[in-house]
Coordinates of C-alpha atoms in Angstrom, one line a residue:
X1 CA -42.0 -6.9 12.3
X2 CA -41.5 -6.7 8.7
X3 CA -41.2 -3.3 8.2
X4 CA -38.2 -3.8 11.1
X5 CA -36.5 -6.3 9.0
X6 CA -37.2 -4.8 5.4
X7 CA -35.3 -1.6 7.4
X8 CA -32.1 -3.9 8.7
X9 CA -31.4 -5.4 5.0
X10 CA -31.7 -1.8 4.1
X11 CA -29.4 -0.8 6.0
X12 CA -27.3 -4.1 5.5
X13 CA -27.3 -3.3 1.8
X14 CA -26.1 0.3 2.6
X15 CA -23.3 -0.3 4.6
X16 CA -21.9 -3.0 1.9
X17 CA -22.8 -0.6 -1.2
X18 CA -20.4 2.0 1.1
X19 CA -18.0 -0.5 1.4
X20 CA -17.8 -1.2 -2.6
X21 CA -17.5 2.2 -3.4
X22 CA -14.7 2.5 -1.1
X23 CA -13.2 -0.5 -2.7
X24 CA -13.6 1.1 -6.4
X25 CA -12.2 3.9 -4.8
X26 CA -8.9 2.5 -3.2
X27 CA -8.2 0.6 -6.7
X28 CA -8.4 3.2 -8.4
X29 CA -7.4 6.0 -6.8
X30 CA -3.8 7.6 -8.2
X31 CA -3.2 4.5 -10.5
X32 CA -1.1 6.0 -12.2
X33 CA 0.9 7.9 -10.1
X34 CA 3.9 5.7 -10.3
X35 CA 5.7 4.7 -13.0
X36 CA 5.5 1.1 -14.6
X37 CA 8.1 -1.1 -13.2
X38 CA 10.2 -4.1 -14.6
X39 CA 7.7 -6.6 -14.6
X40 CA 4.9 -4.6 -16.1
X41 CA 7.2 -3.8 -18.6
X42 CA 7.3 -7.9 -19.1
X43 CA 3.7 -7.5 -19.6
X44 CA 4.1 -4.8 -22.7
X45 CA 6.4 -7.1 -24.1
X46 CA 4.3 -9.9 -24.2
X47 CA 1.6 -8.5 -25.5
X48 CA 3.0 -6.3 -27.7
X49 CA 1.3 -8.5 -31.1
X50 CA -0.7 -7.1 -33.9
X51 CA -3.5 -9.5 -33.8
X52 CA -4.9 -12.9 -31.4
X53 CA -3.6 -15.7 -33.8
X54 CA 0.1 -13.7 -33.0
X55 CA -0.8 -13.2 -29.0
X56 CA -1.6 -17.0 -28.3
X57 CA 1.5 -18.0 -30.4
X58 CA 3.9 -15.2 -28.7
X59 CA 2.7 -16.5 -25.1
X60 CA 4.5 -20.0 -25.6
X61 CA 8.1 -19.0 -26.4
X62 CA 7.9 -16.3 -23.7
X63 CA 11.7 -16.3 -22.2
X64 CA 10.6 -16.3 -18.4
X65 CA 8.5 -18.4 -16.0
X66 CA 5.5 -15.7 -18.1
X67 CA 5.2 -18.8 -20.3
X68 CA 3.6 -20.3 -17.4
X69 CA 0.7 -17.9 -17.3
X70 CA -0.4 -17.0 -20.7
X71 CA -3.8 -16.4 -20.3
X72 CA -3.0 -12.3 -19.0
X73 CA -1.0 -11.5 -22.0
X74 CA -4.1 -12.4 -24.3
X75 CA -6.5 -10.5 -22.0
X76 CA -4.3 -7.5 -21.8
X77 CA -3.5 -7.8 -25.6
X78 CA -7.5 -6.9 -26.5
X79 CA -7.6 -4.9 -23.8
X80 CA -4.9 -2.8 -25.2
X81 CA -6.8 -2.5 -28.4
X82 CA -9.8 -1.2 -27.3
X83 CA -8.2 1.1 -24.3
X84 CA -5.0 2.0 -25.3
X85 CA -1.8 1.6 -23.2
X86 CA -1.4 4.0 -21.2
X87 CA -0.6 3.8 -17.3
X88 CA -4.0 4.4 -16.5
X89 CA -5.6 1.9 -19.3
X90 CA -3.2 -0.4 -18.6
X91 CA -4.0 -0.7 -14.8
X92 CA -7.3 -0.5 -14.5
X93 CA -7.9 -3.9 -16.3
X94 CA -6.3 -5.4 -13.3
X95 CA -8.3 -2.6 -10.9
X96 CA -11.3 -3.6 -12.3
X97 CA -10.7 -7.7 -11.6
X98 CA -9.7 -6.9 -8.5
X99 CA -12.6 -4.9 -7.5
X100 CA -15.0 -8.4 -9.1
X101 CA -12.9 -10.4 -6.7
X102 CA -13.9 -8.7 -3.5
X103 CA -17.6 -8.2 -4.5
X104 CA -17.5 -12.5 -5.4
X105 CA -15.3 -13.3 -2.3
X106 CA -18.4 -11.5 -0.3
X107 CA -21.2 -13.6 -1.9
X108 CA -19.5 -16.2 -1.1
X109 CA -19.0 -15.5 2.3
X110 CA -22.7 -14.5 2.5
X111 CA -24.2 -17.9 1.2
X112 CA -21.1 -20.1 3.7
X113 CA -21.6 -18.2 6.5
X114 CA -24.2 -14.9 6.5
X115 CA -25.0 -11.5 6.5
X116 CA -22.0 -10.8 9.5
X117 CA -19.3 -12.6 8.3
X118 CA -19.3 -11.6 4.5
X119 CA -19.9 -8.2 6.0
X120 CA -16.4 -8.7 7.6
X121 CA -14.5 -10.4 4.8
X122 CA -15.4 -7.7 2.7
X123 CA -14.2 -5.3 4.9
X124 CA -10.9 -7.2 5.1
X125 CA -10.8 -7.4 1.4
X126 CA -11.5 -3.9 0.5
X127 CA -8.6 -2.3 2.7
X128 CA -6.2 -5.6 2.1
X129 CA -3.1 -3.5 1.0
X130 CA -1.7 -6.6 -0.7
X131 CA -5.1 -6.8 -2.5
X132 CA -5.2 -3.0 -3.4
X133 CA -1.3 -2.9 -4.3
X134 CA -2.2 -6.0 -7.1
X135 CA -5.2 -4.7 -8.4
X136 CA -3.0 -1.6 -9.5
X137 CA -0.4 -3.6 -11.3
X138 CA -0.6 -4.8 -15.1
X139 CA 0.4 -8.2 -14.2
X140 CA -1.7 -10.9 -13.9
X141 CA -2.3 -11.6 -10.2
X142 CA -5.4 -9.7 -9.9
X143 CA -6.6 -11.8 -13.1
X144 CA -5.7 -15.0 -10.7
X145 CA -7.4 -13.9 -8.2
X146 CA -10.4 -13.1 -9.8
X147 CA -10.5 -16.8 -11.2
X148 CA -10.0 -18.5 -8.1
X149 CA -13.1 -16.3 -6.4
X150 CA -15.2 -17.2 -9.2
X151 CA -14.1 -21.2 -8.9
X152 CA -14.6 -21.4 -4.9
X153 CA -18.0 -19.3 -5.3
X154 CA -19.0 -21.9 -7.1
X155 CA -17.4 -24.4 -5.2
X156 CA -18.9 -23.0 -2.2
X157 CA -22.4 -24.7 -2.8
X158 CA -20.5 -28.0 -1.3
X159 CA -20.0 -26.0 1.9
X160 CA -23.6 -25.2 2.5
X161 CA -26.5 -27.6 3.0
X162 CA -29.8 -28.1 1.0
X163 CA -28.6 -26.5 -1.3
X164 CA -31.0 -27.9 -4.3
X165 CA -29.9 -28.6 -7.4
X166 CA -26.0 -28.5 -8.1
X167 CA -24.8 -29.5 -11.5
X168 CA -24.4 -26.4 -12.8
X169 CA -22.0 -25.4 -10.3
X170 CA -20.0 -28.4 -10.7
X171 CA -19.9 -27.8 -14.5
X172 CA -18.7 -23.8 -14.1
X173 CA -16.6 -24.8 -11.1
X174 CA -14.6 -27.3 -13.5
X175 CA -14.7 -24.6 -16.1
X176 CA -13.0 -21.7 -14.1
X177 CA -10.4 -24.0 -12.6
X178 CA -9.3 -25.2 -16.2
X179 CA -9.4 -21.3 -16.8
X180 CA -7.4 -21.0 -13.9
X181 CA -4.9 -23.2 -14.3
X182 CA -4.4 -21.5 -17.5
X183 CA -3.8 -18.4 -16.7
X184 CA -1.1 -19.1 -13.8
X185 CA 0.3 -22.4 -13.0
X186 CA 0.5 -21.6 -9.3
X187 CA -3.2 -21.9 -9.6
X188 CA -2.7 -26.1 -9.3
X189 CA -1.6 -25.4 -5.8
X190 CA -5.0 -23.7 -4.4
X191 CA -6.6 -26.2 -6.9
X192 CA -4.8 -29.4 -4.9
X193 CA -5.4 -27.7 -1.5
X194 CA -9.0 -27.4 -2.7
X195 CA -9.4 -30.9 -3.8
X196 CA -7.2 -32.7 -0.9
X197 CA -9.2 -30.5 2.0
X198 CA -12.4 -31.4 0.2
X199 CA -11.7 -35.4 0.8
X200 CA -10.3 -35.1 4.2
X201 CA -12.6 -33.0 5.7
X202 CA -15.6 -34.0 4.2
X203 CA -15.0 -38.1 3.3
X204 CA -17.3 -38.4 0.8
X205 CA -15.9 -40.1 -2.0
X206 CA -18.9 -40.0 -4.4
X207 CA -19.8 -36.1 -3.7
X208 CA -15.8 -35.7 -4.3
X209 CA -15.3 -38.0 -7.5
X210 CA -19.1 -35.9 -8.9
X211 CA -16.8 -32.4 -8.1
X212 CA -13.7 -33.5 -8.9
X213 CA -13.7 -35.5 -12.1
X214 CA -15.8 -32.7 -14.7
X215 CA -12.6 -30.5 -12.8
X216 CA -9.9 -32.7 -13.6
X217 CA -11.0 -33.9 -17.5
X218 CA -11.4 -30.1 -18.4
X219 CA -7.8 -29.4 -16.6
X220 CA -6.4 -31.6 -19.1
X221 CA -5.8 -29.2 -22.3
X222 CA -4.5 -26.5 -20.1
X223 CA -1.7 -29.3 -18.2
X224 CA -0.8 -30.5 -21.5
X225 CA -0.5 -27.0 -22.9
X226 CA 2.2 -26.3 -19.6
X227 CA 4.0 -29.9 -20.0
X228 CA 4.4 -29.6 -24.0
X229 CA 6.0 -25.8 -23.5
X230 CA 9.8 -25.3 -24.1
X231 CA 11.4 -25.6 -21.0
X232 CA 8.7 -27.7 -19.4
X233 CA 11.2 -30.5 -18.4
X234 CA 14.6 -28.3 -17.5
X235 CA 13.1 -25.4 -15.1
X236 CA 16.8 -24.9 -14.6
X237 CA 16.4 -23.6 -18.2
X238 CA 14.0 -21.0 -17.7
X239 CA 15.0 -17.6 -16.3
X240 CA 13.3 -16.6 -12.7
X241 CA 14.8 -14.9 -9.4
X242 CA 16.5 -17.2 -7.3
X243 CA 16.2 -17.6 -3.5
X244 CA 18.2 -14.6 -2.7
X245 CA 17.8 -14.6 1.0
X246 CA 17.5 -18.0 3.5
X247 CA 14.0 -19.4 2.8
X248 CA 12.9 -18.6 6.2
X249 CA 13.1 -15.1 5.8
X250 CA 11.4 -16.0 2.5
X251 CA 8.8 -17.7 4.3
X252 CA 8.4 -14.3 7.0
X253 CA 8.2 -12.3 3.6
X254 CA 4.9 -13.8 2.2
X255 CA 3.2 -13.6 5.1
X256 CA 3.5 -10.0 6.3
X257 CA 2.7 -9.3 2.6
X258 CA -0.3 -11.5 2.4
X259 CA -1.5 -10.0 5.7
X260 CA -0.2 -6.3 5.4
X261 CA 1.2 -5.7 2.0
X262 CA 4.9 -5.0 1.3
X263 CA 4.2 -1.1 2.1
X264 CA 4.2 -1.7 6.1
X265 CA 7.8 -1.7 7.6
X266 CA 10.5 -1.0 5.7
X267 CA 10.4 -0.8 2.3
X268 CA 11.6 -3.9 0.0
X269 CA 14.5 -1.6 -1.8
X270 CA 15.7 -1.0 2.1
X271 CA 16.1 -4.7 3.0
X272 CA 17.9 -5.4 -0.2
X273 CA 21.2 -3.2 1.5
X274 CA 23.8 -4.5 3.7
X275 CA 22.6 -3.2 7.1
X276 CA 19.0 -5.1 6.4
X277 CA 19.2 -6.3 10.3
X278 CA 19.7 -2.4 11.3
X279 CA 16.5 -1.6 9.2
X280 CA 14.4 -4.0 10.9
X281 CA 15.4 -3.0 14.2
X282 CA 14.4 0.6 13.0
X283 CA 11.1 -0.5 12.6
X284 CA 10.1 -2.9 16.0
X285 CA 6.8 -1.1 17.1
X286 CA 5.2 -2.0 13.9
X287 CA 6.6 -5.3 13.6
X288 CA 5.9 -5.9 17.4
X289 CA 2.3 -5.1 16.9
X290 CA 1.6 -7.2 13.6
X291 CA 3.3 -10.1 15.4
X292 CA 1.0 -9.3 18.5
X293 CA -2.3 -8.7 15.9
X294 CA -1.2 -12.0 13.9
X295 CA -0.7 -13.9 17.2
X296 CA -4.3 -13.1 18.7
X297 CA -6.3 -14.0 15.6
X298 CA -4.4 -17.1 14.6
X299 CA -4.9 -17.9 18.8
X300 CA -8.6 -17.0 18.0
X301 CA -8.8 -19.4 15.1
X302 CA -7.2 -22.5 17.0
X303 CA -9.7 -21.9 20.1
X304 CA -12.9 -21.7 17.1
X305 CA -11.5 -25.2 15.7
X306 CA -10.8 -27.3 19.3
X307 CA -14.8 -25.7 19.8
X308 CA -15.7 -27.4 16.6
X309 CA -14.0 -30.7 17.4
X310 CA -15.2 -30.6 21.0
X311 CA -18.6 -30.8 19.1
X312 CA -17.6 -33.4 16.7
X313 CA -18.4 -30.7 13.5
X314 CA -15.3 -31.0 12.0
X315 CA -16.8 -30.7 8.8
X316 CA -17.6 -27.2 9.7
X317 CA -16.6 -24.9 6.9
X318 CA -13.9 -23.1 9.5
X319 CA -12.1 -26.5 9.2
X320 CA -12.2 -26.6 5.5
X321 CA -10.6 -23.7 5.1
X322 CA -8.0 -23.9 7.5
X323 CA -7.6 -27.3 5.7
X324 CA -7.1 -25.2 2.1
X325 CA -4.5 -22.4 3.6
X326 CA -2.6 -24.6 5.2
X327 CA -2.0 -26.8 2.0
X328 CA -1.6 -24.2 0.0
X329 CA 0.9 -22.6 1.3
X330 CA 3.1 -25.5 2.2
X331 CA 2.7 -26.2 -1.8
X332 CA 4.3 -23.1 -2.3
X333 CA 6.8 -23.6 0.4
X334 CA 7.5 -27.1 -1.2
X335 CA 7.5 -25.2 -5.2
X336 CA 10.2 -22.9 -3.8
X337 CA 12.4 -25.3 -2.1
X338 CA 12.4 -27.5 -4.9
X339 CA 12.9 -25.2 -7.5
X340 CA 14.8 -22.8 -5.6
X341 CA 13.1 -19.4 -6.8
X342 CA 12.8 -16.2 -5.1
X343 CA 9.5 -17.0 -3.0
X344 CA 7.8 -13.8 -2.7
X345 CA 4.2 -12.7 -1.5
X346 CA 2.6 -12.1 -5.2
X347 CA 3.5 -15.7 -5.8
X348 CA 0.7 -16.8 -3.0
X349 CA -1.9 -14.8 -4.3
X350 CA -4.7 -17.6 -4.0
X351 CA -3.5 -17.8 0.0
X352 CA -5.8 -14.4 0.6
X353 CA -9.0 -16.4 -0.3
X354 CA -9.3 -18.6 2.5
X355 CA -8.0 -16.1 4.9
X356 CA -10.7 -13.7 4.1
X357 CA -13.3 -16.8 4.5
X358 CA -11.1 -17.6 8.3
X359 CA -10.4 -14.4 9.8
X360 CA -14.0 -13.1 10.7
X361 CA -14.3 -16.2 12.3
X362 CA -11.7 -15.4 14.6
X363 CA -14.9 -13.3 15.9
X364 CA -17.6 -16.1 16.5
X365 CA -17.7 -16.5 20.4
X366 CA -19.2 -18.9 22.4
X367 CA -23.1 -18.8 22.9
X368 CA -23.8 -17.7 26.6
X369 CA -20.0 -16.4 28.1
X370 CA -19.9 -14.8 31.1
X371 CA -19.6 -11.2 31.8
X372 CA -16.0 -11.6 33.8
X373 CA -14.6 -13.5 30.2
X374 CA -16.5 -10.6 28.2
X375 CA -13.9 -8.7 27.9
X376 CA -11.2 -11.2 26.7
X377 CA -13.8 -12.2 24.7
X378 CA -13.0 -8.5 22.6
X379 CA -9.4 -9.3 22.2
X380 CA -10.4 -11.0 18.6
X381 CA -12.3 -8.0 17.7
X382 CA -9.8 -5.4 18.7
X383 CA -6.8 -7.8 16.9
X384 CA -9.2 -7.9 13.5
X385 CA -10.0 -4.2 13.0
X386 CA -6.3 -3.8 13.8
X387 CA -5.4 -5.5 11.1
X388 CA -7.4 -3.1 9.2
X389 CA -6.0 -0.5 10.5
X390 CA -2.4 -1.6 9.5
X391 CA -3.7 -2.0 6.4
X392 CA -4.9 1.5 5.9
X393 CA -1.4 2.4 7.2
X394 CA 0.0 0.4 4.5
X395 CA -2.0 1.9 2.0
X396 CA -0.8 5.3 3.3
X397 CA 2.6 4.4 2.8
X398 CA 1.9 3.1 -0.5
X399 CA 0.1 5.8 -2.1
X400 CA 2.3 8.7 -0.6
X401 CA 5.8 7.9 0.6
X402 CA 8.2 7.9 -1.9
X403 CA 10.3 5.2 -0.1
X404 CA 7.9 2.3 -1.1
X405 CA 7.7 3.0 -4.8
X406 CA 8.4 0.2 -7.7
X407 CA 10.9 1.2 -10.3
X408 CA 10.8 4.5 -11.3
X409 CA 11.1 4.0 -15.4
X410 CA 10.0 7.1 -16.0
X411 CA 11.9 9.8 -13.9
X412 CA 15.3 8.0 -14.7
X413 CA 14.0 8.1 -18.4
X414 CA 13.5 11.8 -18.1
X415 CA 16.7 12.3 -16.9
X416 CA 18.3 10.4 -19.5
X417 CA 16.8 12.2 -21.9
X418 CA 17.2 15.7 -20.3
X419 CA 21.2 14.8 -19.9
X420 CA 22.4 12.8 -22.9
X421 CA 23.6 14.9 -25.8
X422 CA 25.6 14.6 -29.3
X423 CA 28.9 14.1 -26.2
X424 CA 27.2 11.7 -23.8
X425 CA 25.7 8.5 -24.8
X426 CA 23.6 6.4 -22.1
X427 CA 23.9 2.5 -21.6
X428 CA 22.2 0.6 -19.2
X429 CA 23.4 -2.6 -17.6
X430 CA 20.0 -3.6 -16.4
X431 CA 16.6 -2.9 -17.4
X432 CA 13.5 -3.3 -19.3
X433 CA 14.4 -1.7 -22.4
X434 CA 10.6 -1.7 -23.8
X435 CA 9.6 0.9 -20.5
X436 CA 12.9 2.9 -21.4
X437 CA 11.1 3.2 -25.1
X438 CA 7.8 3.7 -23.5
X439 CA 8.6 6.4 -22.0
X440 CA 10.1 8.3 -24.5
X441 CA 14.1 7.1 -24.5
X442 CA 14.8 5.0 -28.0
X443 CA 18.7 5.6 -27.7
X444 CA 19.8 4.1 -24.5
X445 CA 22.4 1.5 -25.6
X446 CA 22.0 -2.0 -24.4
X447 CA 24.9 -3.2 -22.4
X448 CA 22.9 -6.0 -20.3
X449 CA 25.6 -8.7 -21.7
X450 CA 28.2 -6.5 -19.9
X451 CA 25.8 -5.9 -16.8
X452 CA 25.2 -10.0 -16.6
X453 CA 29.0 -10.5 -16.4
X454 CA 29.4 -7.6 -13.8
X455 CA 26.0 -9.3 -11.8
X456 CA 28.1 -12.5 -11.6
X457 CA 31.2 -11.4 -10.0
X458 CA 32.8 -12.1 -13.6
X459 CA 35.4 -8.7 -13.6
X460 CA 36.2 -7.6 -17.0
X461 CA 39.7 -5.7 -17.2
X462 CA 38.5 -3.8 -20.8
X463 CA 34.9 -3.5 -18.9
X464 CA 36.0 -0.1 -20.0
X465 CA 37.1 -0.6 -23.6
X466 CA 33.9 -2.2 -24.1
X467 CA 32.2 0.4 -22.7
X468 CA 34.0 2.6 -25.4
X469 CA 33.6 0.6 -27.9
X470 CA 29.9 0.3 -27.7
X471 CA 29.7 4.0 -27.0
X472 CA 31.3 4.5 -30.5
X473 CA 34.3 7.1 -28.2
X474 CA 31.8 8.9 -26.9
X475 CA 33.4 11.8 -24.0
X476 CA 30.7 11.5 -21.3
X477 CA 28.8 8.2 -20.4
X478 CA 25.5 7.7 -18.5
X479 CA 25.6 4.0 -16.8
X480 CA 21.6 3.5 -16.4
X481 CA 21.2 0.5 -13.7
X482 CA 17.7 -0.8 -12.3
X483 CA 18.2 -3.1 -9.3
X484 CA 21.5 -1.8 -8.8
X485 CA 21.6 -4.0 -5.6
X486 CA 21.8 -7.1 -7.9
X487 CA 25.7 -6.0 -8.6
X488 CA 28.5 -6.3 -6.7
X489 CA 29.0 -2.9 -4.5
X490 CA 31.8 -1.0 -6.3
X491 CA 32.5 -2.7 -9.4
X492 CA 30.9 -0.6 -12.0
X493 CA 33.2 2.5 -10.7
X494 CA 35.9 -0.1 -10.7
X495 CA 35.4 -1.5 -13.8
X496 CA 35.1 2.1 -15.6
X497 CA 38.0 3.5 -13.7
X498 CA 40.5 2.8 -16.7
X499 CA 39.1 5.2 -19.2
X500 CA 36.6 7.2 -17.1
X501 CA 36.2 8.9 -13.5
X502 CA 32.7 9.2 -12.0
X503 CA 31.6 12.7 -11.5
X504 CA 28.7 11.7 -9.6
X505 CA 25.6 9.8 -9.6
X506 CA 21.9 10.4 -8.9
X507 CA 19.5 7.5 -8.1
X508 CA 15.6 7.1 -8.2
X509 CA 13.3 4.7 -6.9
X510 CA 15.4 1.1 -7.7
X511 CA 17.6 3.1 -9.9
X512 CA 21.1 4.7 -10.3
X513 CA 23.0 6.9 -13.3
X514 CA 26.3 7.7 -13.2
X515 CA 28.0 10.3 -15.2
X516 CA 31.3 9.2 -16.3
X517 CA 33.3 11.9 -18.1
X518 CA 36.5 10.2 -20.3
X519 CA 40.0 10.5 -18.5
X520 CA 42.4 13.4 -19.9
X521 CA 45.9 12.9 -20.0

């Protein structure tokens, strides 16, 4: 009987060391195939310092909402000392975190729920395009992530009875949520759904004030830190995207990327165009049969909950983290209507957590169900390794089809630098300028005070003469744009058409150049 059981941990302990590796394997695997994009380009900036006492100084007067979440830019600034900053180095600080969060998120599942359901949630995890696509960025959402598996790991101990002796997780629980709400201020929002779900679903005031007061006191430097920051009382001061689109569609955008990644349907640089309703319509089967997927688990869920409450075990750990997504998200929801920024998936990061705790349970069923409901009873199942699937199929898209890449930096770069000559000068009316210099391109001009006007609908009649001007007369002129959807359609050709006549233009992932050659009379 032993030897039985000593053979199913083994292979237990197999299939999950399989999973890992596979895990390793997705994060990894071509990180640096694309090039760095806008926002990683942020994170060069910001931790572009020559020692610590510089980095932690730098990471207050950041420009952007990146003040907000200073705790990256200090990791990433040793980081880059001891690995360098390349793509690859860059990256794989974020691969690496994102790797620890799975392998946490699956102990924790193990000690909540068992050998089945972390088996599960790993699974999920591992092939969680949005998960994969963040732990191959040089931003800080893998960082996040890994935080908040860390704090509800040790959180978790609530969740799970006789569990002996618990003051040291309360004490490293507190300690990675002060860490967390230091390295992203978003973090307060899985932090509050954490501490309102643990009151209303579990009502006990003294095991909550025991959890929740070490928490609080040692969240105190880091609040201060946020509320003392330039800015901290004028958001309208600090420079983020704006709510672009209606918040609903907002609202249908972080959830198919928190469930599927932004690499399944059409690509974000698609929907950014005019005929964005066309697009969509392009791609129905696969929005069809995520809505169908999404539908039968989150039916699954509901049925697993009334179960609980039919058998008055509400405090079941399903409920708490039903209790925590919901919260959470409607925190976002709540951040974005208020403050009217561009709501977007990264921005819910902590919202994978509980899902990855809830979706296996979508495939509990009830103890002694008949054979004729058997196979209805599969329909969760089926719906969960879908998801999977899609995922892989997002993962697919990501890695190899050119249509869902981020910025391209580095092939517009190369063309700059392969075009411009002692005749043509380049300017560029939006972009990063440190990822133009880090790829090789140190004499791009900076026209983004031109670009802002043109972004705002504000037509220049000497847009031209300016363009001259700054070009010192040069006869040729490359106009670099990223996010060329941010400008009004037409009015860079209109605003050079004075002085210059496009001879064409070439474009790259969330890129176009046009060559404009000066009129001759």
């Amino acid at each position: 009987m032993i030897k039985i059981q000593n053979q199913r941990w083994s292979r237990y302990y197999l299939s999950i060391s399989i999973v890992i590796f596979l895990s390793v394997v997705l994060r990894f695997f071509m990180l640096s195939n694309q090039s760095l994009w806008y926002d990683e380009g942020l994170s060069l900036t910001n931790s572009d310092v020559s020692t610590l006492q510089e980095s932690i100084a730098k990471a207050r007067y950041i420009g952007n909402s990146d003040r907000f979440q200073p705790l990256y830019f200090i990791v990433l600034f040793l980081w880059r000392q001891v690995f360098g900053e390349s793509e690859f180095a860059l990256r794989s600080l974020s691969a690496i975190l994102g790797i620890g969060s799975t392998i946490v998120i699956f102990f924790t599942a193990l000690r909540i729920h068992g050998k089945k359901h972390a088996l599960w949630s790993l699974l999920i995890l591992t092939f969680s395009s949005f998960c994969v696509y963040y732990s191959q960025e040089a931003r800080i959402y893998a960082l996040a992530m890994f935080i908040a598996s860390l704090q509800l790991y040790f959180f978790s101990t609530v969740l799970v009875k006789n569990e002996g002796n618990r003051a040291i997780s309360i004490w490293l629980f507190s300690i990675f949520t002060a860490i967390g709400i230091f390295s992203n201020i978003n973090f307060c929002f899985s932090t509050i759904a954490l501490c309102l779900s643990h009151i209303a679903i579990y009502r006990n005031l003294r095991q909550w004030l025991q959890w929740w007061l070490p928490a609080a006191f040692l969240s105190l430097p880091p609040i201060f830190y946020y509320l003392t920051l330039p800015g901290a009382t004028d958001p309208e001061s600090i420079s983020v995207s704006r709510l672009g689109f209606p918040l609903i569609q907002n609202i249908i955008f972080v959830l198919n990327g928190i469930l599927v990644g932004t690499s399944y349907g059409p690509s974000v640089e698609q929907l950014h165009g005019d005929d964005r309703v066309q697009v969509l319509l392009r791609y129905w089967p696969q929005i069809l049969l995520l809505v169908i997927v999404g539908t039968v688990i989150f039916l699954a869920l509901i049925k697993v909950l009334l179960r609980h409450k039919k058998h008055h075990r509400e405090q079941y750990a399903d409920y708490f983290f039903a209790s925590v997504f919901v919260m959470a998200f409607l925190l976002g929801l709540l951040l974005a209507i208020v403050t009217k920024f561009n709501w977007v998936p990264r921005h819910s990061y902590y919202l994978w957590l509980p899902l990855a705790m809830l979706i296996p349970s979508a495939l509990s069923q009830r103890p002694g169900i008949s054979s004729k409901r058997y196979g209805l009873s599969q329909f969760p199942k089926i719906a969960v390794i879908s998801l999977i699937v899609l995922n892989i199929y997002s993962l697919f898209n990501y890695y190899f089809d050119d249509h869902y890449q981020k910025d391209d930096y580095r092939s517009a770069t190369h063309y700059i630098l392969k075009n411009r000559s002692s005749s043509t000068q380049s300017v560029f009316l939006f972009g990063n300028p440190r990822l133009f210099r880090y790829y090789g391109d140190t004499l791009s001009l900076d026209g983004r005070k031109l670009g802002d006007k043109l972004k705002k609908g504000i037509t220049n009649e000497n847009f031209a003469g300016e363009i001259q001007k700054l070009t010192n007369n040069a006869d040729t002129v490359l106009i670099v744009v990223n996010r060329d959807y941010l400008f009004p359609k037409g009015v860079i050709e209109k605003g050079m058409s004075d002085l210059y006549k496009l001879d064409y233009e070439v474009s790259f992932a969330y890129f176009k150049i046009y060559r404009f050659p000066k009129k001759r009379n």
